[in-house]
Amino acid sequence: MNDFNLAGMNYFDIGVVLAIAIFALRSSMTGIIKELSSLVGMVAGLYVGFKYANQVGAYIHSNLFSLSNDTIIYLVGFFIAFIGVALVITIIGNILSAIFSLSGLGVFNKLLGFIFGGFKIFLILSIIIVLLYKLNFLTDILNKITFNSMLAPHLIEFGNSIINIDFGNISLESSNGFFQNIVNSIKELFSKLSSTTGI
């Protein structure tokens, strides 16, 4: 693996550094609490949306306004549940962030946000480049882009370590079927869309 030398950075390295710097600075302005609350809000929103889409959609259909078919009921229920949960958690995060700022801990909130933002984009880029390398028709292009790159080997090594994590010991039952719920709901959504559109 190449030693890091700023003078030897290629355009790929510069792009990666700029991306990390931009996202880290953005996260430092919002703070770790807002960053985490937005992430938790999105995950929780997806879970609640997939799990209770039919119930929420049916309630809206029965009590607020009529929806034309089961697919629309499901979609409306999903988006209402997703947006509602994500919004509530985001608001809570904003309140906690304000409390931190008033208590004099704002600097730590921003510092941790900076670190979190940089790590998050490094993680995303690592996974993306590893997945792209798995597409054979892109290999030659990627090799040219990352030729003599000092950061690419680190990204690939880290990305592989994440992608190759063994999740075999994680029980779906132990998490109340969280992942299976999402998979089944996605299948149900596509099944409904297919039956409606005739695809």
CSV table of C-alpha atoms in Angstrom, one decimal:
chain,number,residue,atom,x,y,z
A,1,MET,CA,0.0,0.0,0.0
A,2,ASN,CA,1.3,3.4,-0.9
A,3,ASP,CA,2.6,5.9,1.7
A,4,PHE,CA,0.6,9.1,1.8
A,5,ASN,CA,2.4,11.9,0.1
A,6,LEU,CA,0.4,15.1,-0.6
A,7,ALA,CA,2.6,16.1,-3.5
A,8,GLY,CA,1.9,12.7,-5.2
A,9,MET,CA,-1.9,13.0,-5.2
A,10,ASN,CA,-3.7,12.4,-8.4
A,11,TYR,CA,-7.0,13.9,-9.5
A,12,PHE,CA,-8.9,11.0,-8.0
A,13,ASP,CA,-7.2,11.6,-4.6
A,14,ILE,CA,-8.0,15.3,-4.8
A,15,GLY,CA,-11.6,14.6,-5.5
A,16,VAL,CA,-11.9,12.2,-2.6
A,17,VAL,CA,-10.2,14.7,-0.2
A,18,LEU,CA,-12.5,17.5,-1.4
A,19,ALA,CA,-15.6,15.3,-0.9
A,20,ILE,CA,-14.5,14.4,2.6
A,21,ALA,CA,-13.7,18.0,3.5
A,22,ILE,CA,-17.0,19.3,2.1
A,23,PHE,CA,-19.1,16.7,3.9
A,24,ALA,CA,-17.1,17.0,7.1
A,25,LEU,CA,-17.5,20.8,7.1
A,26,ARG,CA,-21.2,20.5,6.3
A,27,SER,CA,-21.7,18.0,9.2
A,28,SER,CA,-19.7,20.2,11.6
A,29,MET,CA,-22.2,23.0,10.9
A,30,THR,CA,-25.2,20.8,11.6
A,31,GLY,CA,-23.5,18.9,14.5
A,32,ILE,CA,-23.4,15.2,15.4
A,33,ILE,CA,-26.8,15.3,17.0
A,34,LYS,CA,-28.6,16.5,13.9
A,35,GLU,CA,-26.6,14.2,11.7
A,36,LEU,CA,-27.4,11.2,13.8
A,37,SER,CA,-31.1,12.2,14.2
A,38,SER,CA,-31.5,12.5,10.4
A,39,LEU,CA,-29.9,9.1,9.9
A,40,VAL,CA,-32.0,7.5,12.7
A,41,GLY,CA,-35.1,9.3,11.4
A,42,MET,CA,-34.6,7.9,7.9
A,43,VAL,CA,-34.1,4.3,9.1
A,44,ALA,CA,-36.9,4.4,11.6
A,45,GLY,CA,-39.1,6.1,9.0
A,46,LEU,CA,-38.4,3.3,6.5
A,47,TYR,CA,-39.2,0.6,9.1
A,48,VAL,CA,-42.5,2.2,10.3
A,49,GLY,CA,-43.4,3.0,6.7
A,50,PHE,CA,-43.0,-0.5,5.4
A,51,LYS,CA,-44.5,-2.1,8.6
A,52,TYR,CA,-47.6,0.1,8.9
A,53,ALA,CA,-48.2,1.4,5.3
A,54,ASN,CA,-51.4,-0.6,4.9
A,55,GLN,CA,-52.8,0.5,8.3
A,56,VAL,CA,-52.0,4.2,7.8
A,57,GLY,CA,-53.2,4.2,4.2
A,58,ALA,CA,-56.5,2.5,5.3
A,59,TYR,CA,-57.0,5.0,8.0
A,60,ILE,CA,-56.5,7.9,5.6
A,61,HIS,CA,-58.8,6.2,3.0
A,62,SER,CA,-61.6,5.7,5.6
A,63,ASN,CA,-61.3,9.0,7.6
A,64,LEU,CA,-59.7,11.7,5.4
A,65,PHE,CA,-60.1,11.2,1.7
A,66,SER,CA,-60.9,8.3,-0.7
A,67,LEU,CA,-58.0,6.6,-2.4
A,68,SER,CA,-58.5,4.8,-5.7
A,69,ASN,CA,-56.9,1.4,-5.2
A,70,ASP,CA,-54.8,-0.8,-2.8
A,71,THR,CA,-51.6,0.3,-4.4
A,72,ILE,CA,-52.3,4.0,-3.8
A,73,ILE,CA,-53.5,3.2,-0.3
A,74,TYR,CA,-50.2,1.4,0.4
A,75,LEU,CA,-48.0,4.2,-1.2
A,76,VAL,CA,-49.8,7.0,0.6
A,77,GLY,CA,-49.6,5.1,3.9
A,78,PHE,CA,-45.9,4.5,3.4
A,79,PHE,CA,-45.0,8.0,2.6
A,80,ILE,CA,-47.1,9.5,5.4
A,81,ALA,CA,-45.7,7.1,7.9
A,82,PHE,CA,-42.1,7.6,6.7
A,83,ILE,CA,-42.3,11.4,6.5
A,84,GLY,CA,-44.1,11.6,9.9
A,85,VAL,CA,-41.6,9.5,11.8
A,86,ALA,CA,-38.5,11.1,10.1
A,87,LEU,CA,-39.9,14.6,10.8
A,88,VAL,CA,-40.6,13.9,14.5
A,89,ILE,CA,-37.1,12.4,15.1
A,90,THR,CA,-35.5,15.3,13.1
A,91,ILE,CA,-37.3,17.8,15.3
A,92,ILE,CA,-36.2,16.0,18.5
A,93,GLY,CA,-32.6,16.1,17.1
A,94,ASN,CA,-32.9,19.9,16.5
A,95,ILE,CA,-34.2,20.5,20.0
A,96,LEU,CA,-31.4,18.4,21.6
A,97,SER,CA,-28.8,20.2,19.4
A,98,ALA,CA,-30.1,23.6,20.6
A,99,ILE,CA,-29.9,22.4,24.2
A,100,PHE,CA,-26.3,21.3,23.7
A,101,SER,CA,-25.5,24.7,22.2
A,102,LEU,CA,-27.0,26.5,25.1
A,103,SER,CA,-25.2,24.3,27.6
A,104,GLY,CA,-21.8,25.2,26.2
A,105,LEU,CA,-21.3,21.8,24.6
A,106,GLY,CA,-21.9,23.1,21.1
A,107,VAL,CA,-18.2,22.9,20.2
A,108,PHE,CA,-18.1,19.2,20.9
A,109,ASN,CA,-21.3,18.7,19.0
A,110,LYS,CA,-19.7,20.4,15.9
A,111,LEU,CA,-16.4,18.6,16.4
A,112,LEU,CA,-18.0,15.2,16.5
A,113,GLY,CA,-20.2,16.2,13.6
A,114,PHE,CA,-17.1,17.0,11.6
A,115,ILE,CA,-15.6,13.6,12.3
A,116,PHE,CA,-18.8,11.8,11.7
A,117,GLY,CA,-19.4,13.6,8.3
A,118,GLY,CA,-15.9,12.8,7.1
A,119,PHE,CA,-16.2,9.1,8.1
A,120,LYS,CA,-19.6,8.8,6.6
A,121,ILE,CA,-18.5,10.0,3.1
A,122,PHE,CA,-15.3,7.9,3.4
A,123,LEU,CA,-17.5,4.9,4.1
A,124,ILE,CA,-19.9,5.6,1.2
A,125,LEU,CA,-17.0,6.2,-1.3
A,126,SER,CA,-15.3,3.0,-0.1
A,127,ILE,CA,-18.4,0.9,-0.7
A,128,ILE,CA,-19.2,2.6,-4.0
A,129,ILE,CA,-15.7,2.0,-5.5
A,130,VAL,CA,-15.7,-1.7,-4.4
A,131,LEU,CA,-19.1,-2.3,-5.9
A,132,LEU,CA,-18.0,-0.5,-9.2
A,133,TYR,CA,-14.9,-2.7,-9.4
A,134,LYS,CA,-17.2,-5.7,-9.3
A,135,LEU,CA,-18.7,-4.6,-12.7
A,136,ASN,CA,-16.2,-6.0,-15.1
A,137,PHE,CA,-16.9,-3.6,-17.9
A,138,LEU,CA,-15.8,-0.7,-15.6
A,139,THR,CA,-12.5,-2.3,-14.4
A,140,ASP,CA,-10.3,-0.7,-17.1
A,141,ILE,CA,-11.8,2.7,-16.6
A,142,LEU,CA,-11.4,2.5,-12.9
A,143,ASN,CA,-7.8,1.4,-13.2
A,144,LYS,CA,-7.0,4.4,-15.3
A,145,ILE,CA,-8.8,6.8,-12.9
A,146,THR,CA,-7.1,5.3,-9.8
A,147,PHE,CA,-3.7,4.7,-11.4
A,148,ASN,CA,-1.0,5.8,-8.9
A,149,SER,CA,-3.7,6.9,-6.4
A,150,MET,CA,-2.7,6.9,-2.8
A,151,LEU,CA,-6.2,6.8,-1.4
A,152,ALA,CA,-7.8,4.2,-3.7
A,153,PRO,CA,-6.0,1.2,-2.0
A,154,HIS,CA,-7.3,2.5,1.4
A,155,LEU,CA,-10.8,3.0,0.1
A,156,ILE,CA,-10.8,-0.5,-1.5
A,157,GLU,CA,-9.4,-2.2,1.6
A,158,PHE,CA,-11.9,-0.5,3.9
A,159,GLY,CA,-14.8,-1.1,1.5
A,160,ASN,CA,-14.0,-4.8,1.2
A,161,SER,CA,-13.8,-5.1,5.0
A,162,ILE,CA,-17.3,-3.7,5.3
A,163,ILE,CA,-18.8,-5.6,2.4
A,164,ASN,CA,-17.3,-8.9,3.6
A,165,ILE,CA,-18.6,-8.6,7.1
A,166,ASP,CA,-20.3,-11.9,8.1
A,167,PHE,CA,-23.9,-11.2,9.1
A,168,GLY,CA,-24.7,-14.9,9.3
A,169,ASN,CA,-24.8,-14.8,13.1
A,170,ILE,CA,-27.3,-11.9,13.2
A,171,SER,CA,-30.7,-13.4,13.9
A,172,LEU,CA,-33.7,-11.7,12.2
A,173,GLU,CA,-35.9,-12.9,15.1
A,174,SER,CA,-33.6,-11.1,17.6
A,175,SER,CA,-34.4,-7.8,15.9
A,176,ASN,CA,-38.2,-8.5,15.6
A,177,GLY,CA,-37.8,-9.4,12.0
A,178,PHE,CA,-36.6,-5.9,11.1
A,179,PHE,CA,-34.8,-6.8,7.9
A,180,GLN,CA,-37.3,-9.5,6.8
A,181,ASN,CA,-40.1,-7.0,7.3
A,182,ILE,CA,-38.4,-4.6,4.9
A,183,VAL,CA,-37.7,-7.3,2.3
A,184,ASN,CA,-41.2,-8.6,2.4
A,185,SER,CA,-42.7,-5.1,2.2
A,186,ILE,CA,-40.6,-4.2,-0.8
A,187,LYS,CA,-41.7,-7.4,-2.5
A,188,GLU,CA,-45.3,-6.6,-1.7
A,189,LEU,CA,-44.9,-3.0,-3.0
A,190,PHE,CA,-43.5,-4.2,-6.3
A,191,SER,CA,-46.1,-6.9,-6.6
A,192,LYS,CA,-48.9,-4.3,-6.1
A,193,LEU,CA,-47.3,-1.9,-8.6
A,194,SER,CA,-46.9,-4.7,-11.2
A,195,SER,CA,-50.6,-5.8,-10.8
A,196,THR,CA,-51.8,-2.2,-11.2
A,197,THR,CA,-49.6,-1.3,-14.2
A,198,GLY,CA,-49.7,-4.6,-15.9
A,199,ILE,CA,-45.9,-4.9,-16.0
